[in-house]
Short mmCIF file of N, CA and C in Angstrom, two decimals:
data_model
loop_
_atom_site.label_atom_id
_atom_site.label_comp_id
_atom_site.label_asym_id
_atom_site.label_seq_id
_atom_site.Cartn_x
_atom_site.Cartn_y
_atom_site.Cartn_z
N MET A 32 -22.31 -7.45 19.01
CA MET A 32 -21.17 -6.55 19.18
C MET A 32 -20.15 -6.78 18.07
N LYS A 33 -19.89 -8.04 17.73
CA LYS A 33 -18.93 -8.36 16.69
C LYS A 33 -19.39 -7.83 15.33
N ALA A 34 -20.69 -7.89 15.07
CA ALA A 34 -21.25 -7.39 13.81
C ALA A 34 -21.04 -5.89 13.69
N ASP A 35 -21.17 -5.16 14.81
CA ASP A 35 -20.94 -3.71 14.79
C ASP A 35 -19.50 -3.39 14.43
N LYS A 36 -18.56 -4.15 15.01
CA LYS A 36 -17.15 -3.94 14.73
C LYS A 36 -16.86 -4.19 13.25
N LEU A 37 -17.42 -5.29 12.71
CA LEU A 37 -17.23 -5.61 11.30
C LEU A 37 -17.81 -4.51 10.42
N LYS A 38 -18.98 -4.00 10.80
CA LYS A 38 -19.62 -2.94 10.04
C LYS A 38 -18.75 -1.68 10.01
N LYS A 39 -18.15 -1.33 11.17
CA LYS A 39 -17.27 -0.16 11.24
C LYS A 39 -16.05 -0.35 10.36
N GLU A 40 -15.46 -1.56 10.37
CA GLU A 40 -14.28 -1.83 9.55
C GLU A 40 -14.63 -1.72 8.07
N LEU A 41 -15.78 -2.26 7.68
CA LEU A 41 -16.19 -2.20 6.29
C LEU A 41 -16.46 -0.77 5.87
N LEU A 42 -17.07 0.01 6.76
CA LEU A 42 -17.32 1.42 6.45
C LEU A 42 -16.00 2.16 6.22
N LYS A 43 -15.02 1.87 7.05
CA LYS A 43 -13.73 2.53 6.87
C LYS A 43 -13.13 2.17 5.52
N LEU A 44 -13.26 0.92 5.11
CA LEU A 44 -12.74 0.49 3.82
C LEU A 44 -13.50 1.17 2.68
N GLU A 45 -14.82 1.26 2.83
CA GLU A 45 -15.63 1.91 1.80
C GLU A 45 -15.37 3.40 1.72
N GLU A 46 -14.89 4.00 2.80
CA GLU A 46 -14.63 5.44 2.81
C GLU A 46 -13.32 5.81 2.12
N LEU A 47 -12.51 4.82 1.80
CA LEU A 47 -11.24 5.12 1.14
C LEU A 47 -11.48 5.71 -0.24
N ALA A 48 -10.62 6.64 -0.62
CA ALA A 48 -10.68 7.22 -1.95
C ALA A 48 -10.26 6.15 -2.97
N PRO A 49 -10.63 6.32 -4.22
CA PRO A 49 -10.25 5.33 -5.24
C PRO A 49 -8.75 5.27 -5.51
N CYS A 50 -8.04 6.34 -5.16
CA CYS A 50 -6.59 6.32 -5.41
C CYS A 50 -5.85 7.29 -4.49
N TYR A 51 -4.61 6.91 -4.23
CA TYR A 51 -3.70 7.72 -3.42
C TYR A 51 -2.35 7.74 -4.12
N LEU A 52 -1.76 8.90 -4.21
CA LEU A 52 -0.42 9.04 -4.78
C LEU A 52 0.48 9.61 -3.69
N TYR A 53 1.47 8.83 -3.30
CA TYR A 53 2.44 9.26 -2.29
C TYR A 53 3.74 9.59 -3.00
N ILE A 54 4.23 10.81 -2.79
CA ILE A 54 5.47 11.26 -3.41
C ILE A 54 6.46 11.61 -2.31
N SER A 55 7.67 11.08 -2.42
CA SER A 55 8.72 11.38 -1.46
C SER A 55 10.07 11.20 -2.13
N THR A 56 11.07 11.85 -1.58
CA THR A 56 12.44 11.64 -2.07
C THR A 56 13.10 10.48 -1.34
N SER A 57 12.42 9.93 -0.35
CA SER A 57 12.97 8.85 0.47
C SER A 57 12.25 7.53 0.20
N ASP A 58 13.00 6.56 -0.27
CA ASP A 58 12.45 5.24 -0.54
C ASP A 58 11.91 4.60 0.74
N SER A 59 12.64 4.76 1.84
CA SER A 59 12.21 4.13 3.10
C SER A 59 10.92 4.75 3.63
N VAL A 60 10.71 6.03 3.40
CA VAL A 60 9.47 6.68 3.82
C VAL A 60 8.29 6.10 3.02
N LEU A 61 8.51 5.88 1.72
CA LEU A 61 7.45 5.29 0.90
C LEU A 61 7.17 3.85 1.32
N GLU A 62 8.21 3.09 1.63
CA GLU A 62 8.03 1.71 2.11
C GLU A 62 7.25 1.70 3.42
N ASP A 63 7.58 2.62 4.32
CA ASP A 63 6.85 2.73 5.59
C ASP A 63 5.37 3.01 5.34
N ARG A 64 5.08 3.85 4.36
CA ARG A 64 3.68 4.19 4.06
C ARG A 64 2.94 2.95 3.54
N ILE A 65 3.59 2.17 2.70
CA ILE A 65 2.96 0.94 2.20
C ILE A 65 2.69 -0.01 3.36
N GLU A 66 3.62 -0.12 4.28
CA GLU A 66 3.42 -0.96 5.47
C GLU A 66 2.26 -0.45 6.32
N SER A 67 2.13 0.87 6.43
CA SER A 67 1.01 1.45 7.18
C SER A 67 -0.32 1.11 6.52
N VAL A 68 -0.35 1.16 5.20
CA VAL A 68 -1.56 0.80 4.46
C VAL A 68 -1.90 -0.67 4.72
N LYS A 69 -0.88 -1.53 4.68
CA LYS A 69 -1.11 -2.96 4.94
C LYS A 69 -1.68 -3.18 6.34
N LYS A 70 -1.14 -2.47 7.32
CA LYS A 70 -1.64 -2.60 8.70
C LYS A 70 -3.10 -2.16 8.78
N PHE A 71 -3.43 -1.06 8.11
CA PHE A 71 -4.80 -0.57 8.11
C PHE A 71 -5.74 -1.59 7.49
N LEU A 72 -5.29 -2.26 6.43
CA LEU A 72 -6.14 -3.20 5.69
C LEU A 72 -6.23 -4.58 6.33
N LYS A 73 -5.36 -4.85 7.29
CA LYS A 73 -5.34 -6.17 7.92
C LYS A 73 -6.72 -6.47 8.52
N GLY A 74 -7.27 -7.61 8.15
CA GLY A 74 -8.58 -8.01 8.62
C GLY A 74 -9.73 -7.45 7.80
N LYS A 75 -9.43 -6.55 6.86
CA LYS A 75 -10.47 -5.94 6.04
C LYS A 75 -10.52 -6.54 4.64
N ILE A 76 -9.39 -7.08 4.19
CA ILE A 76 -9.32 -7.70 2.86
C ILE A 76 -8.57 -9.03 2.97
N ASN A 77 -8.69 -9.83 1.93
CA ASN A 77 -7.93 -11.06 1.83
C ASN A 77 -6.64 -10.74 1.08
N PHE A 78 -5.51 -10.75 1.78
CA PHE A 78 -4.24 -10.35 1.18
C PHE A 78 -3.78 -11.30 0.08
N ASP A 79 -4.17 -12.56 0.16
CA ASP A 79 -3.74 -13.52 -0.85
C ASP A 79 -4.34 -13.23 -2.22
N THR A 80 -5.58 -12.75 -2.23
CA THR A 80 -6.27 -12.56 -3.51
C THR A 80 -6.55 -11.10 -3.85
N ASP A 81 -6.55 -10.22 -2.86
CA ASP A 81 -7.03 -8.85 -3.09
C ASP A 81 -6.03 -7.75 -2.79
N PHE A 82 -4.76 -8.10 -2.72
CA PHE A 82 -3.71 -7.11 -2.50
C PHE A 82 -2.53 -7.51 -3.36
N LYS A 83 -2.12 -6.61 -4.24
CA LYS A 83 -1.00 -6.94 -5.13
C LYS A 83 -0.13 -5.72 -5.32
N ILE A 84 1.18 -5.96 -5.27
CA ILE A 84 2.16 -4.89 -5.49
C ILE A 84 2.78 -5.09 -6.86
N PHE A 85 2.73 -4.03 -7.67
CA PHE A 85 3.42 -4.00 -8.96
C PHE A 85 4.57 -3.02 -8.81
N ASN A 86 5.77 -3.48 -9.07
CA ASN A 86 6.97 -2.67 -8.85
C ASN A 86 7.45 -2.09 -10.18
N GLY A 87 7.38 -0.77 -10.30
CA GLY A 87 7.81 -0.10 -11.51
C GLY A 87 9.31 -0.18 -11.75
N ALA A 88 10.09 -0.49 -10.71
CA ALA A 88 11.54 -0.65 -10.87
C ALA A 88 11.85 -1.92 -11.67
N GLU A 89 10.89 -2.84 -11.69
CA GLU A 89 10.99 -4.04 -12.50
C GLU A 89 9.94 -3.91 -13.59
N GLU A 90 10.09 -4.66 -14.65
CA GLU A 90 9.11 -4.57 -15.73
C GLU A 90 7.78 -5.15 -15.26
N ILE A 91 6.72 -4.39 -15.42
CA ILE A 91 5.39 -4.85 -15.03
C ILE A 91 4.74 -5.50 -16.23
N ASP A 92 4.26 -6.71 -16.04
CA ASP A 92 3.55 -7.44 -17.09
C ASP A 92 2.15 -6.83 -17.20
N GLU A 93 1.89 -6.12 -18.30
CA GLU A 93 0.60 -5.44 -18.45
C GLU A 93 -0.56 -6.42 -18.51
N GLY A 94 -0.32 -7.61 -19.05
CA GLY A 94 -1.37 -8.63 -19.07
C GLY A 94 -1.75 -9.06 -17.67
N GLU A 95 -0.75 -9.27 -16.82
CA GLU A 95 -1.00 -9.64 -15.43
C GLU A 95 -1.73 -8.50 -14.70
N PHE A 96 -1.31 -7.26 -14.97
CA PHE A 96 -1.96 -6.10 -14.37
C PHE A 96 -3.43 -6.03 -14.78
N ASN A 97 -3.68 -6.14 -16.09
CA ASN A 97 -5.06 -6.08 -16.60
C ASN A 97 -5.91 -7.20 -16.02
N ASN A 98 -5.34 -8.40 -15.95
CA ASN A 98 -6.07 -9.54 -15.41
C ASN A 98 -6.42 -9.31 -13.94
N TYR A 99 -5.48 -8.79 -13.18
CA TYR A 99 -5.72 -8.57 -11.75
C TYR A 99 -6.83 -7.55 -11.52
N ILE A 100 -6.78 -6.43 -12.22
CA ILE A 100 -7.79 -5.39 -11.96
C ILE A 100 -9.15 -5.74 -12.54
N SER A 101 -9.19 -6.60 -13.55
CA SER A 101 -10.48 -6.94 -14.15
C SER A 101 -11.15 -8.15 -13.52
N THR A 102 -10.42 -8.88 -12.67
CA THR A 102 -11.00 -10.04 -11.99
C THR A 102 -11.69 -9.58 -10.71
N PRO A 103 -12.98 -9.83 -10.58
CA PRO A 103 -13.67 -9.39 -9.36
C PRO A 103 -13.20 -10.19 -8.14
N SER A 104 -13.28 -9.55 -7.01
CA SER A 104 -12.91 -10.20 -5.76
C SER A 104 -14.07 -11.06 -5.26
N LEU A 105 -13.72 -12.22 -4.78
CA LEU A 105 -14.73 -13.10 -4.19
C LEU A 105 -14.74 -12.99 -2.67
N PHE A 106 -13.70 -12.36 -2.11
CA PHE A 106 -13.53 -12.39 -0.66
C PHE A 106 -13.58 -11.02 0.01
N SER A 107 -13.39 -9.95 -0.72
CA SER A 107 -13.31 -8.61 -0.13
C SER A 107 -14.16 -7.64 -0.93
N LEU A 108 -14.52 -6.53 -0.29
CA LEU A 108 -15.26 -5.49 -1.00
C LEU A 108 -14.40 -4.77 -2.02
N LYS A 109 -13.13 -4.64 -1.72
CA LYS A 109 -12.21 -3.89 -2.58
C LYS A 109 -10.95 -4.70 -2.84
N LYS A 110 -10.35 -4.45 -3.99
CA LYS A 110 -9.02 -4.98 -4.30
C LYS A 110 -8.06 -3.80 -4.22
N ILE A 111 -6.87 -4.07 -3.74
CA ILE A 111 -5.87 -3.02 -3.59
C ILE A 111 -4.75 -3.28 -4.59
N VAL A 112 -4.44 -2.27 -5.38
CA VAL A 112 -3.33 -2.33 -6.33
C VAL A 112 -2.30 -1.30 -5.89
N VAL A 113 -1.11 -1.78 -5.54
CA VAL A 113 -0.01 -0.88 -5.18
C VAL A 113 0.92 -0.82 -6.39
N ILE A 114 1.17 0.38 -6.87
CA ILE A 114 2.12 0.57 -7.96
C ILE A 114 3.27 1.41 -7.41
N LYS A 115 4.39 0.74 -7.21
CA LYS A 115 5.58 1.42 -6.69
C LYS A 115 6.37 2.01 -7.85
N TYR A 116 6.94 3.17 -7.61
CA TYR A 116 7.81 3.84 -8.59
C TYR A 116 7.08 4.07 -9.92
N ILE A 117 5.97 4.77 -9.86
CA ILE A 117 5.18 5.04 -11.06
C ILE A 117 6.00 5.76 -12.13
N GLU A 118 7.01 6.51 -11.71
CA GLU A 118 7.84 7.23 -12.68
C GLU A 118 8.64 6.28 -13.57
N LYS A 119 8.80 5.03 -13.15
CA LYS A 119 9.55 4.04 -13.93
C LYS A 119 8.65 3.12 -14.75
N VAL A 120 7.35 3.30 -14.61
CA VAL A 120 6.38 2.46 -15.32
C VAL A 120 6.25 2.96 -16.76
N SER A 121 6.00 2.04 -17.68
CA SER A 121 5.89 2.39 -19.09
C SER A 121 4.78 3.43 -19.30
N ALA A 122 4.94 4.22 -20.35
CA ALA A 122 3.96 5.26 -20.67
C ALA A 122 2.59 4.66 -20.93
N SER A 123 2.55 3.50 -21.59
CA SER A 123 1.26 2.88 -21.89
C SER A 123 0.54 2.43 -20.62
N LEU A 124 1.28 1.91 -19.65
CA LEU A 124 0.65 1.49 -18.40
C LEU A 124 0.23 2.71 -17.58
N GLN A 125 1.02 3.78 -17.62
CA GLN A 125 0.61 5.01 -16.93
C GLN A 125 -0.71 5.51 -17.51
N LYS A 126 -0.84 5.48 -18.84
CA LYS A 126 -2.09 5.91 -19.48
C LYS A 126 -3.25 5.02 -19.07
N LYS A 127 -2.99 3.72 -18.97
CA LYS A 127 -4.03 2.77 -18.54
C LYS A 127 -4.51 3.13 -17.13
N VAL A 128 -3.57 3.40 -16.23
CA VAL A 128 -3.91 3.77 -14.85
C VAL A 128 -4.70 5.08 -14.84
N ILE A 129 -4.28 6.05 -15.64
CA ILE A 129 -5.00 7.32 -15.74
C ILE A 129 -6.44 7.08 -16.18
N ASN A 130 -6.62 6.25 -17.20
CA ASN A 130 -7.97 5.95 -17.69
C ASN A 130 -8.82 5.25 -16.63
N LEU A 131 -8.21 4.33 -15.90
CA LEU A 131 -8.94 3.62 -14.84
C LEU A 131 -9.37 4.58 -13.73
N ILE A 132 -8.46 5.46 -13.34
CA ILE A 132 -8.77 6.42 -12.27
C ILE A 132 -9.82 7.43 -12.75
N SER A 133 -9.72 7.84 -14.00
CA SER A 133 -10.62 8.86 -14.55
C SER A 133 -11.99 8.31 -14.93
N SER A 134 -12.13 7.00 -15.00
CA SER A 134 -13.38 6.40 -15.48
C SER A 134 -14.52 6.46 -14.47
N ASN A 135 -14.27 7.06 -13.32
CA ASN A 135 -15.31 7.20 -12.28
C ASN A 135 -15.94 5.86 -11.90
N GLY A 136 -15.11 4.85 -11.77
CA GLY A 136 -15.61 3.58 -11.28
C GLY A 136 -16.00 2.58 -12.34
N LYS A 137 -16.09 2.98 -13.59
CA LYS A 137 -16.45 2.03 -14.64
C LYS A 137 -15.28 1.07 -14.84
N GLY A 138 -15.45 -0.15 -14.41
CA GLY A 138 -14.39 -1.15 -14.58
C GLY A 138 -13.40 -1.20 -13.44
N SER A 139 -13.38 -0.18 -12.60
CA SER A 139 -12.43 -0.20 -11.49
C SER A 139 -13.06 0.29 -10.19
N ALA A 140 -14.37 0.16 -10.07
CA ALA A 140 -15.07 0.65 -8.88
C ALA A 140 -14.63 -0.06 -7.62
N ASN A 141 -14.22 -1.29 -7.75
CA ASN A 141 -13.82 -2.07 -6.58
C ASN A 141 -12.32 -2.15 -6.43
N VAL A 142 -11.60 -1.26 -7.09
CA VAL A 142 -10.14 -1.25 -7.02
C VAL A 142 -9.69 0.07 -6.40
N ILE A 143 -8.78 -0.04 -5.45
CA ILE A 143 -8.16 1.15 -4.86
C ILE A 143 -6.70 1.13 -5.27
N PHE A 144 -6.25 2.22 -5.86
CA PHE A 144 -4.86 2.34 -6.29
C PHE A 144 -4.04 3.07 -5.22
N ILE A 145 -2.93 2.47 -4.83
CA ILE A 145 -1.95 3.11 -3.95
C ILE A 145 -0.70 3.24 -4.82
N ILE A 146 -0.33 4.46 -5.15
CA ILE A 146 0.76 4.71 -6.09
C ILE A 146 1.87 5.47 -5.37
N THR A 147 3.11 5.06 -5.61
CA THR A 147 4.24 5.78 -5.00
C THR A 147 5.17 6.29 -6.10
N ALA A 148 5.84 7.39 -5.78
CA ALA A 148 6.80 7.98 -6.71
C ALA A 148 7.94 8.61 -5.93
N LEU A 149 9.16 8.36 -6.40
CA LEU A 149 10.34 9.01 -5.81
C LEU A 149 10.57 10.38 -6.44
N LYS A 150 10.13 10.52 -7.66
CA LYS A 150 10.28 11.78 -8.39
C LYS A 150 8.94 12.13 -9.00
N GLN A 151 8.77 13.38 -9.29
CA GLN A 151 7.52 13.80 -9.91
C GLN A 151 7.67 13.82 -11.43
N LYS A 152 8.45 12.86 -11.94
CA LYS A 152 8.69 12.78 -13.38
C LYS A 152 7.84 11.66 -13.96
N PHE A 153 6.53 11.87 -13.96
CA PHE A 153 5.60 10.93 -14.56
C PHE A 153 4.57 11.75 -15.31
N ASN A 154 3.69 11.08 -15.99
CA ASN A 154 2.68 11.75 -16.80
C ASN A 154 1.88 12.74 -15.94
N PRO A 155 1.91 14.04 -16.29
CA PRO A 155 1.17 15.03 -15.50
C PRO A 155 -0.33 14.75 -15.45
N ALA A 156 -0.84 14.06 -16.47
CA ALA A 156 -2.26 13.71 -16.47
C ALA A 156 -2.59 12.76 -15.32
N LEU A 157 -1.61 11.96 -14.90
CA LEU A 157 -1.81 11.06 -13.76
C LEU A 157 -2.01 11.89 -12.49
N LEU A 158 -1.18 12.89 -12.32
CA LEU A 158 -1.31 13.77 -11.15
C LEU A 158 -2.69 14.43 -11.13
N ASP A 159 -3.13 14.92 -12.28
CA ASP A 159 -4.45 15.55 -12.38
C ASP A 159 -5.56 14.56 -12.06
N ALA A 160 -5.46 13.34 -12.61
CA ALA A 160 -6.49 12.33 -12.39
C ALA A 160 -6.58 11.95 -10.91
N VAL A 161 -5.42 11.78 -10.27
CA VAL A 161 -5.42 11.42 -8.85
C VAL A 161 -5.99 12.57 -8.03
N ARG A 162 -5.63 13.80 -8.35
CA ARG A 162 -6.16 14.96 -7.60
C ARG A 162 -7.68 15.01 -7.68
N LYS A 163 -8.24 14.68 -8.85
CA LYS A 163 -9.69 14.74 -9.03
C LYS A 163 -10.40 13.60 -8.31
N ALA A 164 -9.81 12.40 -8.34
CA ALA A 164 -10.50 11.22 -7.81
C ALA A 164 -10.05 10.80 -6.42
N GLY A 165 -8.85 11.22 -6.03
CA GLY A 165 -8.30 10.73 -4.76
C GLY A 165 -7.48 11.78 -4.05
N LYS A 166 -6.32 11.34 -3.58
CA LYS A 166 -5.47 12.24 -2.80
C LYS A 166 -4.02 12.12 -3.24
N VAL A 167 -3.35 13.27 -3.32
CA VAL A 167 -1.91 13.33 -3.57
C VAL A 167 -1.28 13.78 -2.26
N ILE A 168 -0.34 12.98 -1.78
CA ILE A 168 0.28 13.28 -0.48
C ILE A 168 1.79 13.33 -0.65
N GLN A 169 2.36 14.48 -0.33
CA GLN A 169 3.81 14.67 -0.38
C GLN A 169 4.36 14.28 0.99
N LEU A 170 5.24 13.29 1.02
CA LEU A 170 5.83 12.83 2.28
C LEU A 170 7.27 13.32 2.36
N LYS A 171 7.62 13.88 3.49
CA LYS A 171 8.99 14.36 3.67
C LYS A 171 9.76 13.36 4.51
N PRO A 172 11.04 13.18 4.18
CA PRO A 172 11.85 12.29 5.02
C PRO A 172 12.04 12.92 6.39
N PRO A 173 12.26 12.08 7.41
CA PRO A 173 12.44 12.64 8.75
C PRO A 173 13.64 13.57 8.81
N LEU A 174 13.48 14.67 9.53
CA LEU A 174 14.57 15.62 9.69
C LEU A 174 15.29 15.33 11.00
N SER A 175 16.32 16.06 11.28
CA SER A 175 17.21 15.75 12.41
C SER A 175 16.47 15.51 13.72
N GLY A 176 15.48 16.34 14.05
CA GLY A 176 14.76 16.18 15.31
C GLY A 176 13.96 14.89 15.38
N SER A 177 13.25 14.58 14.31
CA SER A 177 12.42 13.38 14.31
C SER A 177 13.18 12.17 13.77
N LEU A 178 14.34 12.39 13.19
CA LEU A 178 15.12 11.29 12.63
C LEU A 178 15.52 10.29 13.71
N LYS A 179 15.92 10.80 14.87
CA LYS A 179 16.33 9.92 15.97
C LYS A 179 15.17 9.01 16.38
N LYS A 180 13.99 9.59 16.56
CA LYS A 180 12.81 8.81 16.95
C LYS A 180 12.47 7.78 15.87
N TRP A 181 12.52 8.19 14.61
CA TRP A 181 12.21 7.31 13.49
C TRP A 181 13.18 6.13 13.44
N LEU A 182 14.47 6.42 13.62
CA LEU A 182 15.48 5.35 13.62
C LEU A 182 15.29 4.41 14.81
N GLU A 183 14.96 4.96 15.97
CA GLU A 183 14.72 4.12 17.15
C GLU A 183 13.54 3.19 16.92
N GLU A 184 12.46 3.70 16.33
CA GLU A 184 11.29 2.86 16.06
C GLU A 184 11.64 1.73 15.10
N ARG A 185 12.41 2.05 14.07
CA ARG A 185 12.82 1.02 13.10
C ARG A 185 13.73 0.00 13.76
N LEU A 186 14.62 0.44 14.64
CA LEU A 186 15.53 -0.46 15.33
C LEU A 186 14.76 -1.40 16.25
N ILE A 187 13.79 -0.87 16.97
CA ILE A 187 12.98 -1.70 17.86
C ILE A 187 12.23 -2.76 17.05
N LYS A 188 11.65 -2.36 15.92
CA LYS A 188 10.96 -3.33 15.06
C LYS A 188 11.92 -4.40 14.58
N ALA A 189 13.11 -4.01 14.17
CA ALA A 189 14.10 -4.97 13.68
C ALA A 189 14.50 -5.95 14.78
N ILE A 190 14.68 -5.46 15.99
CA ILE A 190 15.05 -6.33 17.12
C ILE A 190 13.93 -7.32 17.42
N LEU A 191 12.69 -6.85 17.42
CA LEU A 191 11.56 -7.74 17.68
C LEU A 191 11.43 -8.80 16.60
N ILE A 192 11.63 -8.42 15.36
CA ILE A 192 11.56 -9.39 14.27
C ILE A 192 12.67 -10.42 14.41
N LYS A 193 13.86 -9.96 14.76
CA LYS A 193 14.98 -10.90 14.95
C LYS A 193 14.68 -11.88 16.07
N LYS A 194 14.14 -11.38 17.19
CA LYS A 194 13.78 -12.26 18.31
C LYS A 194 12.74 -13.28 17.88
N LEU A 195 11.76 -12.83 17.13
CA LEU A 195 10.70 -13.72 16.67
C LEU A 195 11.26 -14.79 15.75
N LEU A 196 12.12 -14.41 14.83
CA LEU A 196 12.73 -15.38 13.91
C LEU A 196 13.58 -16.39 14.67
N LEU A 197 14.34 -15.93 15.64
CA LEU A 197 15.15 -16.85 16.45
C LEU A 197 14.25 -17.81 17.23
N SER A 198 13.13 -17.31 17.72
CA SER A 198 12.20 -18.17 18.45
C SER A 198 11.62 -19.25 17.55
N PHE A 199 11.28 -18.87 16.33
CA PHE A 199 10.77 -19.86 15.38
C PHE A 199 11.83 -20.91 15.07
N LYS A 200 13.08 -20.47 14.91
CA LYS A 200 14.17 -21.40 14.64
C LYS A 200 14.33 -22.41 15.76
N LYS A 201 14.17 -21.95 16.98
CA LYS A 201 14.35 -22.82 18.14
C LYS A 201 13.09 -23.62 18.45
N GLY A 202 12.03 -23.40 17.69
CA GLY A 202 10.79 -24.13 17.92
C GLY A 202 9.89 -23.53 18.96
N LYS A 203 10.23 -22.37 19.43
CA LYS A 203 9.40 -21.68 20.42
C LYS A 203 8.58 -20.62 19.68
N ILE A 204 7.31 -20.83 19.59
CA ILE A 204 6.49 -19.90 18.83
C ILE A 204 6.21 -18.62 19.60
N PHE A 205 5.88 -18.74 20.89
CA PHE A 205 5.57 -17.56 21.69
C PHE A 205 6.39 -17.57 22.98
N PRO A 206 7.67 -17.26 22.90
CA PRO A 206 8.47 -17.27 24.12
C PRO A 206 8.05 -16.14 25.05
N ALA A 207 8.11 -16.40 26.33
CA ALA A 207 7.72 -15.40 27.33
C ALA A 207 8.56 -14.14 27.23
N SER A 208 9.84 -14.29 26.87
CA SER A 208 10.71 -13.12 26.78
C SER A 208 10.27 -12.17 25.68
N LEU A 209 9.74 -12.71 24.58
CA LEU A 209 9.28 -11.86 23.49
C LEU A 209 7.99 -11.15 23.89
N ILE A 210 7.10 -11.86 24.53
CA ILE A 210 5.83 -11.26 24.95
C ILE A 210 6.08 -10.16 25.97
N ALA A 211 7.03 -10.36 26.86
CA ALA A 211 7.32 -9.37 27.90
C ALA A 211 7.91 -8.10 27.31
N THR A 212 8.73 -8.22 26.24
CA THR A 212 9.36 -7.03 25.65
C THR A 212 8.55 -6.47 24.51
N GLY A 213 7.68 -7.25 23.88
CA GLY A 213 6.96 -6.83 22.69
C GLY A 213 5.75 -6.06 23.01
#
């Protein structure tokens, strides 16, 4: 039974497109999407070695990027590269990503790119490459009707995290009060 579950999880990972581009005007919506991706990948990859976030708001070391994508994984079927704020990434690195996505798996067959953008001011060839090889998803920030629900969910998560941190501080790893409310 356990082997069947593992097989289903691996199939789901193998079914992922080589790249995803998430575009939104809301930074928090993009952050939520990255967290959703992490939750989906939990138990499917080794996060220590096969999941890396490169932040375009900070200077990305192209050598580190090249090393990460060219090093094969020893623990997972796929490596995940998250590139946040692609519009702020250097033109040369954007071209590198375009070439990797367009290469149809040559050199990047075991890499899945998760790319986020606050603005659509990046190399149009990147948009074309992602459309051909993966998915472009426009995310809208929550509007008034769903905003209340979205804020409530975030507040509940924040409260649970605070309770958990306080429990760790007090030396209680799994307090009954947290389990009852969580």
